[in-house]
Amino acid sequence: MSKLYFRYGAMNSGKSTALLQAAFNYEERSQHVFLAKPAIDSKGDRSIVSRLGVTRQVDFLVEPKMNLRHLLAERTAAFAADTGNSIACLLIDEAQFLTRDQVDQCLEIAVLDGIPVLAYGIRTDFRTDAFPGSLRLLEIAHSLEELKTICRCGRKAMFNARLVNGKFTFDGAQVAIDGDQVTYESLCASCYLAKKP
């Protein structure tokens, strides 16, 4: 039976790099994969971008109202018609931005359609509240794997602190993509609480 995997970690823990490595490993063995990410992630436009400088275009973007299972079925059928090949795996970057329904559809893809789904993302936002997609993945994924990174103090980072114009903030909308004014820093619990008012 194929499985739904959730590989999570704080920001800068190498999630996108690990996803691109997994895609490479499949393709090195002549197996075909589809890469996807939620459309809300505008970083890299239609690409998955690793901090190491590796990028790769996604096969499709996932809009919030889309049925991911139906979309994948259409794409795999078209791919099979064009190439005569099947898809060995679906890899999803920034999975925290999936809806709960889309995570349920990922489970259906793995169990009912026999295509493993590897989802990569962060668990919580800058306020330490779970993203709906991540929460559902933690509830139903067959396999959970934490990808680790370190805090500025050297301890394991587990929180994602938001900085606006270089100043830590703990208020605001759950989603604000990296940009000129908004950045993030991975912190351990001690450093995170020390910055919180």
XYZ file of N, CA and C in Angstrom:
591
model
N 0.837 -1.184 0.000
C 0.000 0.000 0.000
C 0.883 1.248 0.000
N 0.535 2.198 -0.825
C 1.230 3.480 -0.842
C 0.842 4.284 0.389
N 1.687 5.231 0.751
C 1.480 5.983 1.982
C 1.519 7.489 1.749
N 0.965 8.208 2.729
C 1.048 9.659 2.802
C 2.115 9.997 3.839
N 3.124 10.741 3.422
C 4.237 11.120 4.275
C 4.185 12.626 4.534
N 4.458 13.029 5.766
C 4.600 14.447 6.087
C 5.985 14.664 6.674
N 6.782 15.419 5.943
C 8.129 15.767 6.382
C 8.113 17.258 6.702
N 8.278 17.566 7.980
C 8.086 18.933 8.443
C 9.312 19.425 9.199
N 9.403 20.726 9.313
C 10.473 21.336 10.079
C 10.300 22.825 10.102
N 11.063 23.491 10.958
C 11.061 24.946 10.993
C 11.605 25.466 9.666
N 11.405 26.730 9.433
C 11.929 27.327 8.205
C 13.443 27.141 8.176
N 13.970 26.977 6.987
C 15.401 26.794 6.757
C 15.926 25.451 7.259
N 15.031 24.452 7.323
C 15.479 23.114 7.735
C 15.765 22.213 6.535
N 15.683 22.760 5.341
C 16.045 21.988 4.151
C 14.901 21.193 3.539
N 13.667 21.613 3.778
C 12.513 20.860 3.263
C 12.480 20.839 1.735
N 12.645 21.992 1.118
C 12.609 22.044 -0.351
C 13.787 21.290 -0.953
N 14.942 21.387 -0.322
C 16.116 20.642 -0.788
C 15.853 19.142 -0.704
N 15.257 18.699 0.414
C 14.948 17.272 0.575
C 13.936 16.810 -0.471
N 12.948 17.644 -0.769
C 11.951 17.297 -1.792
C 12.632 17.140 -3.151
N 13.480 18.097 -3.510
C 14.161 18.020 -4.804
C 15.087 16.813 -4.869
N 15.701 16.461 -3.743
C 16.543 15.260 -3.696
C 15.701 14.005 -3.894
N 14.518 13.955 -3.261
C 13.627 12.802 -3.432
C 13.209 12.665 -4.896
N 12.884 13.783 -5.537
C 12.516 13.752 -6.960
C 13.678 13.215 -7.788
N 14.878 13.684 -7.503
C 16.066 13.218 -8.220
C 16.251 11.714 -8.043
N 16.070 11.239 -6.805
C 16.253 9.810 -6.536
C 15.278 8.957 -7.342
N 14.015 9.369 -7.408
C 13.030 8.634 -8.218
C 13.455 8.630 -9.682
N 13.792 9.813 -10.194
C 14.085 9.936 -11.618
C 15.396 9.248 -11.996
N 16.311 9.152 -11.065
C 17.559 8.430 -11.307
C 17.281 6.954 -11.572
N 16.158 6.489 -11.052
C 15.741 5.096 -11.244
C 14.667 4.975 -12.327
N 14.613 5.977 -13.201
C 13.686 6.011 -14.346
C 12.222 5.961 -13.926
N 11.916 6.541 -12.766
C 10.537 6.659 -12.323
C 10.130 8.126 -12.421
N 8.895 8.359 -12.817
C 8.417 9.718 -13.062
C 7.647 10.233 -11.859
N 7.866 11.506 -11.545
C 7.193 12.141 -10.412
C 6.510 13.419 -10.883
N 5.516 13.844 -10.122
C 4.921 15.162 -10.301
C 5.271 15.988 -9.078
N 5.623 17.242 -9.317
C 5.880 18.197 -8.252
C 4.775 19.234 -8.254
N 4.312 19.593 -7.064
C 3.248 20.582 -6.940
C 3.492 21.454 -5.727
N 2.852 22.596 -5.712
C 2.849 23.446 -4.528
C 1.589 24.297 -4.573
N 1.111 24.728 -3.400
C -0.046 25.608 -3.371
C 0.254 26.933 -4.074
N -0.732 27.439 -4.795
C -0.560 28.663 -5.573
C -0.280 29.873 -4.692
N -0.699 29.827 -3.432
C -0.478 30.962 -2.525
C 1.010 31.225 -2.301
N 1.852 30.220 -2.485
C 3.291 30.388 -2.312
C 3.864 31.024 -3.570
N 3.989 32.350 -3.550
C 4.444 33.081 -4.737
C 5.966 33.109 -4.865
N 6.673 32.613 -3.848
C 8.135 32.581 -3.905
C 8.564 31.635 -5.024
N 9.263 32.156 -6.001
C 9.714 31.329 -7.105
C 8.676 31.127 -8.183
N 7.572 31.855 -8.107
C 6.469 31.735 -9.068
C 6.043 30.281 -9.211
N 6.364 29.655 -10.327
C 5.947 28.264 -10.569
C 7.077 27.279 -10.276
N 7.984 27.667 -9.401
C 9.134 26.818 -9.110
C 9.244 26.525 -7.624
N 9.888 25.420 -7.329
C 10.317 25.122 -5.970
C 11.742 25.637 -5.873
N 11.989 26.438 -4.854
C 13.278 27.104 -4.710
C 13.938 26.643 -3.425
N 15.132 26.080 -3.551
C 15.924 25.663 -2.397
C 16.897 26.774 -2.028
N 17.163 26.921 -0.739
C 18.146 27.925 -0.297
C 19.527 27.646 -0.869
N 19.788 26.412 -1.276
C 21.088 26.059 -1.853
C 21.230 26.525 -3.293
N 20.147 27.107 -3.843
C 20.201 27.609 -5.206
C 19.625 26.666 -6.243
N 19.162 25.508 -5.821
C 18.550 24.555 -6.748
C 17.084 24.935 -6.927
N 16.638 24.981 -8.156
C 15.230 25.270 -8.436
C 14.703 24.269 -9.442
N 13.409 24.095 -9.411
C 12.762 23.227 -10.387
C 11.313 23.657 -10.530
N 10.864 23.708 -11.751
C 9.490 24.109 -12.011
C 8.530 23.009 -11.559
N 7.399 23.431 -10.990
C 6.387 22.466 -10.583
C 5.572 22.033 -11.794
N 4.963 20.877 -11.686
C 4.092 20.399 -12.753
C 2.727 21.066 -12.698
N 2.321 21.458 -11.488
C 1.082 22.229 -11.359
C 1.016 22.929 -10.007
N 0.248 24.026 -10.004
C -0.043 24.767 -8.780
C -1.405 24.325 -8.262
N -1.566 24.314 -6.956
C -2.818 23.885 -6.333
C -3.539 25.112 -5.787
N -4.683 25.412 -6.360
C -5.539 26.505 -5.878
C -6.373 25.999 -4.706
N -6.795 26.897 -3.791
C -7.524 26.455 -2.595
C -8.814 25.674 -2.866
N -9.504 25.962 -3.941
C -10.785 25.294 -4.227
C -10.633 24.020 -5.052
N -9.419 23.719 -5.507
C -9.205 22.560 -6.370
C -9.359 21.249 -5.610
N -9.874 20.252 -6.310
C -9.864 18.889 -5.804
C -8.551 18.274 -6.287
N -7.634 18.077 -5.377
C -6.288 17.625 -5.731
C -6.309 16.227 -6.355
N -7.170 15.376 -5.860
C -7.231 14.020 -6.409
C -7.719 14.039 -7.858
N -8.750 14.837 -8.147
C -9.249 14.924 -9.527
C -8.198 15.543 -10.444
N -7.534 16.606 -9.953
C -6.492 17.256 -10.750
C -5.369 16.280 -11.083
N -4.929 15.523 -10.081
C -3.853 14.561 -10.324
C -4.294 13.478 -11.301
N -5.533 13.012 -11.185
C -6.039 11.987 -12.109
C -6.014 12.496 -13.549
N -6.417 13.751 -13.752
C -6.386 14.340 -15.101
C -4.952 14.431 -15.612
N -4.050 14.896 -14.757
C -2.651 15.070 -15.167
C -1.966 13.734 -15.439
N -2.220 12.733 -14.606
C -1.570 11.438 -14.823
C -2.114 10.764 -16.076
N -3.420 10.928 -16.350
C -4.002 10.352 -17.573
C -3.388 11.003 -18.808
N -3.244 12.331 -18.784
C -2.642 13.039 -19.919
C -1.169 12.643 -20.075
N -0.462 12.507 -18.966
C 0.947 12.106 -19.008
C 1.085 10.699 -19.591
N 0.219 9.792 -19.167
C 0.259 8.417 -19.676
C -0.052 8.382 -21.170
N -1.028 9.198 -21.604
C -1.381 9.238 -23.028
C -0.223 9.781 -23.866
N 0.483 10.782 -23.332
C 1.586 11.404 -24.072
C 2.848 10.549 -24.087
N 3.143 9.891 -22.959
C 4.441 9.234 -22.815
C 4.361 7.713 -22.670
N 3.188 7.205 -22.320
C 3.054 5.779 -22.047
C 3.567 5.385 -20.672
N 3.896 6.380 -19.849
C 4.441 6.125 -18.519
C 3.449 6.485 -17.420
N 3.665 5.908 -16.260
C 2.842 6.233 -15.103
C 3.642 7.116 -14.142
N 2.965 7.611 -13.132
C 3.594 8.456 -12.119
C 3.893 7.606 -10.890
N 5.118 7.705 -10.387
C 5.539 6.904 -9.231
C 5.288 7.602 -7.907
N 5.164 8.960 -7.934
C 5.058 9.692 -6.670
C 4.592 11.118 -6.933
N 3.847 11.673 -5.957
C 3.492 13.086 -5.954
C 4.249 13.747 -4.808
N 5.014 14.795 -5.126
C 5.769 15.539 -4.121
C 5.175 16.937 -4.015
N 4.836 17.353 -2.789
C 4.182 18.643 -2.568
C 5.036 19.487 -1.634
N 5.419 20.672 -2.103
C 6.155 21.620 -1.274
C 5.165 22.585 -0.631
N 5.551 23.175 0.506
C 4.720 24.144 1.231
C 3.333 23.578 1.538
N 3.308 22.328 1.990
C 2.046 21.608 2.223
C 1.198 22.227 3.314
N 1.779 23.084 4.155
C 0.981 23.739 5.184
C -0.136 24.578 4.583
N 0.018 24.992 3.321
C -0.985 25.829 2.668
C -2.100 25.028 1.999
N -2.036 23.710 2.040
C -3.150 22.902 1.540
C -4.342 23.066 2.483
N -5.541 22.859 1.960
C -6.720 22.849 2.819
C -6.834 21.477 3.479
N -7.653 21.390 4.512
C -7.887 20.098 5.163
C -8.442 19.087 4.156
N -9.363 19.535 3.301
C -9.928 18.636 2.288
C -8.854 18.137 1.335
N -7.932 19.008 0.950
C -6.869 18.591 0.036
C -5.934 17.588 0.693
N -5.712 17.708 1.986
C -4.904 16.709 2.690
C -5.642 15.373 2.701
N -6.955 15.405 2.930
C -7.753 14.171 2.847
C -7.640 13.558 1.450
N -7.616 14.402 0.424
C -7.467 13.913 -0.950
C -6.081 13.307 -1.164
N -5.065 13.842 -0.496
C -3.719 13.247 -0.563
C -3.736 11.830 -0.009
N -4.455 11.637 1.085
C -4.575 10.290 1.650
C -5.276 9.362 0.658
N -6.322 9.851 0.001
C -7.037 9.052 -1.001
C -6.127 8.709 -2.179
N -5.313 9.659 -2.597
C -4.362 9.410 -3.690
C -3.423 8.269 -3.307
N -2.925 8.310 -2.082
C -1.987 7.274 -1.636
C -2.677 5.925 -1.491
N -3.805 5.906 -0.789
C -4.441 4.631 -0.446
C -5.282 4.071 -1.593
N -6.111 4.898 -2.204
C -7.039 4.407 -3.227
C -6.427 4.362 -4.625
N -5.529 5.314 -4.915
C -4.936 5.375 -6.252
C -3.544 4.747 -6.318
N -2.976 4.410 -5.170
C -1.691 3.723 -5.150
C -0.495 4.576 -5.506
N -0.608 5.904 -5.322
C 0.511 6.807 -5.619
C 0.996 7.409 -4.303
N 2.228 7.133 -3.898
C 2.737 7.741 -2.668
C 2.723 9.263 -2.767
N 2.415 9.912 -1.646
C 2.415 11.376 -1.580
C 3.402 11.791 -0.495
N 4.406 12.581 -0.891
C 5.382 13.119 0.044
C 5.124 14.611 0.171
N 4.629 15.020 1.346
C 4.288 16.415 1.596
C 5.332 17.028 2.522
N 5.816 18.201 2.157
C 6.838 18.905 2.928
C 6.284 20.259 3.354
N 6.481 20.621 4.634
C 5.996 21.919 5.085
C 6.365 22.202 6.527
N 5.872 23.331 7.014
C 6.082 23.711 8.407
C 4.812 23.416 9.197
N 4.963 23.188 10.493
C 3.809 22.868 11.339
C 3.033 24.108 11.730
N 3.756 25.128 12.197
C 3.084 26.266 12.814
C 3.550 27.589 12.226
N 2.707 28.593 12.429
C 3.031 29.934 11.950
C 3.881 30.675 12.975
N 4.080 31.964 12.764
C 4.930 32.773 13.636
C 4.325 32.996 15.020
N 3.027 32.674 15.179
C 2.376 32.790 16.489
C 2.325 31.435 17.198
N 2.867 30.416 16.583
C 2.871 29.011 17.019
C 1.510 28.347 16.854
N 0.647 28.890 15.998
C -0.639 28.266 15.666
C -0.435 27.348 14.466
N -1.066 26.189 14.513
C -0.928 25.225 13.416
C -1.609 25.740 12.153
N -0.973 25.494 11.027
C -1.629 25.720 9.742
C -2.652 24.605 9.544
N -3.820 24.887 8.945
C -4.826 23.836 8.756
C -4.301 22.616 7.996
N -3.516 22.834 6.944
C -2.975 21.703 6.192
C -2.019 20.869 7.021
N -1.162 21.523 7.783
C -0.209 20.806 8.628
C -0.910 20.033 9.733
N -1.903 20.653 10.345
C -2.634 19.974 11.408
C -3.273 18.698 10.884
N -3.885 18.785 9.710
C -4.531 17.589 9.150
C -3.483 16.535 8.777
N -2.349 16.955 8.257
C -1.277 16.003 7.945
C -0.782 15.310 9.204
N -0.622 16.053 10.289
C -0.203 15.447 11.549
C -1.236 14.441 12.050
N -2.504 14.677 11.728
C -3.572 13.786 12.172
C -3.644 12.490 11.365
N -3.377 12.556 10.037
C -3.693 11.383 9.213
C -2.528 10.793 8.418
N -1.382 11.446 8.377
C -0.267 10.903 7.583
C 0.195 9.570 8.160
N 0.564 8.663 7.268
C 1.105 7.371 7.696
C 2.457 7.532 8.379
N 3.240 8.498 7.902
C 4.605 8.658 8.377
C 4.888 10.137 8.621
N 5.456 10.444 9.798
C 5.850 11.804 10.149
C 7.364 11.817 10.344
N 8.024 12.807 9.732
C 9.468 12.926 9.889
C 9.829 14.385 10.084
N 10.521 14.673 11.164
C 10.954 16.041 11.417
C 12.321 16.273 10.785
N 12.422 17.356 10.006
C 13.694 17.795 9.448
C 14.195 18.909 10.359
N 15.394 18.791 10.833
C 15.872 19.680 11.889
C 16.776 20.790 11.358
N 16.759 21.899 12.093
C 17.687 23.002 11.853
C 18.033 23.599 13.216
N 18.968 24.544 13.212
C 19.396 25.103 14.493
C 19.030 26.576 14.615
N 18.892 26.990 15.849
C 18.630 28.367 16.234
C 19.950 29.143 16.230
N 19.862 30.431 16.325
C 21.059 31.283 16.414
C 21.936 30.928 17.616
N 21.315 30.334 18.663
C 22.076 29.975 19.872
C 22.675 28.577 19.781
N 22.342 27.837 18.730
C 22.894 26.501 18.547
C 21.961 25.369 18.946
N 20.855 25.679 19.633
C 19.888 24.637 19.987
C 18.967 24.352 18.802
N 18.202 23.270 18.931
C 17.263 22.899 17.867
C 16.177 23.968 17.714
N 16.020 24.470 16.495
C 14.974 25.451 16.204
C 13.668 24.729 15.946
N 12.583 25.269 16.480
C 11.267 24.663 16.252
C 10.187 25.692 15.966
N 10.492 26.971 16.146
C 9.514 28.028 15.905
C 9.971 28.917 14.762
N 8.997 29.538 14.090
C 9.256 30.418 12.962
C 8.875 31.832 13.366
N 9.852 32.651 13.671
C 9.574 34.027 14.085
C 9.486 34.925 12.850
N 8.506 35.843 12.859
C 8.341 36.784 11.748
C 8.980 38.114 12.113
N 9.716 38.647 11.149
C 10.288 39.983 11.297
C 9.698 40.866 10.200
N 9.245 42.042 10.589
C 8.759 43.038 9.636
C 9.707 44.220 9.720
N 10.339 44.526 8.603
C 11.368 45.575 8.570
C 12.414 45.351 9.660
N 12.797 44.074 9.862
C 13.846 43.729 10.801
C 13.430 43.647 12.258
N 12.147 43.856 12.570
C 11.673 43.810 13.959
C 10.723 42.629 14.144
N 10.914 41.880 15.230
C 10.052 40.743 15.525
C 8.622 41.219 15.758
N 7.667 40.473 15.205
C 6.260 40.789 15.396
C 5.499 39.514 15.706
N 4.454 39.650 16.485
C 3.652 38.492 16.889
C 2.180 38.713 16.584
N 1.881 39.722 15.777
C 0.518 40.017 15.341
C 0.491 40.059 13.826
N -0.695 39.778 13.274
C -0.856 39.867 11.835
C -1.484 38.621 11.252
N -1.695 38.653 9.955
C -2.298 37.532 9.240
C -1.391 36.307 9.312
N -1.994 35.136 9.255
C -1.215 33.901 9.350
C -0.220 33.775 8.209
N -0.608 34.215 7.008
C 0.248 34.046 5.835
C 0.782 35.391 5.366
N 2.086 35.500 5.306
C 2.794 36.629 4.689
C 4.059 36.032 4.092
N 4.118 35.958 2.785
C 5.247 35.322 2.101
C 6.481 36.219 2.217
N 7.663 35.597 2.324
C 8.925 36.342 2.398
C 8.963 37.422 1.330
N 9.523 38.553 1.689
C 9.660 39.637 0.722
C 10.637 40.670 1.229
N 10.513 41.894 0.704
C 11.419 42.963 1.103
C 11.236 43.339 2.565
N 9.982 43.349 3.038
C 9.731 43.809 4.400
C 9.508 42.672 5.386
N 9.049 41.521 4.903
C 8.752 40.387 5.788
C 9.804 39.304 5.592
N 10.432 38.904 6.703
C 11.379 37.790 6.699
C 11.063 36.906 7.903
N 11.714 35.768 7.962
C 11.483 34.823 9.060
C 12.816 34.323 9.587
N 12.805 33.949 10.858
C 13.984 33.351 11.476
C 13.537 32.157 12.299
N 14.249 31.046 12.168
C 13.962 29.842 12.946
C 14.619 29.980 14.307
N 13.824 29.775 15.370
C 14.324 29.941 16.727
C 13.965 28.747 17.597
N 14.790 28.505 18.618
C 14.433 27.520 19.634
C 13.360 28.136 20.530
N 12.780 27.332 21.414
C 11.721 27.832 22.291
C 12.224 28.960 23.180
N 13.424 28.837 23.726
C 13.963 29.878 24.622
C 14.136 31.207 23.908
N 14.737 31.179 22.735
C 14.964 32.421 21.993
C 13.647 33.012 21.497
N 12.722 32.167 21.103
C 11.412 32.644 20.657
C 10.692 33.362 21.804
N 10.646 32.738 22.969
C 9.959 33.343 24.106
C 10.672 34.603 24.586
N 11.979 34.656 24.436
C 12.722 35.850 24.834
C 12.367 37.052 23.943
N 11.994 36.801 22.685
C 11.633 37.886 21.764
C 10.159 38.294 21.897
N 9.367 37.411 22.484
C 7.916 37.662 22.575
C 7.620 38.623 23.726
N 6.780 39.640 23.475
C 6.473 40.598 24.544
C 5.653 39.969 25.665
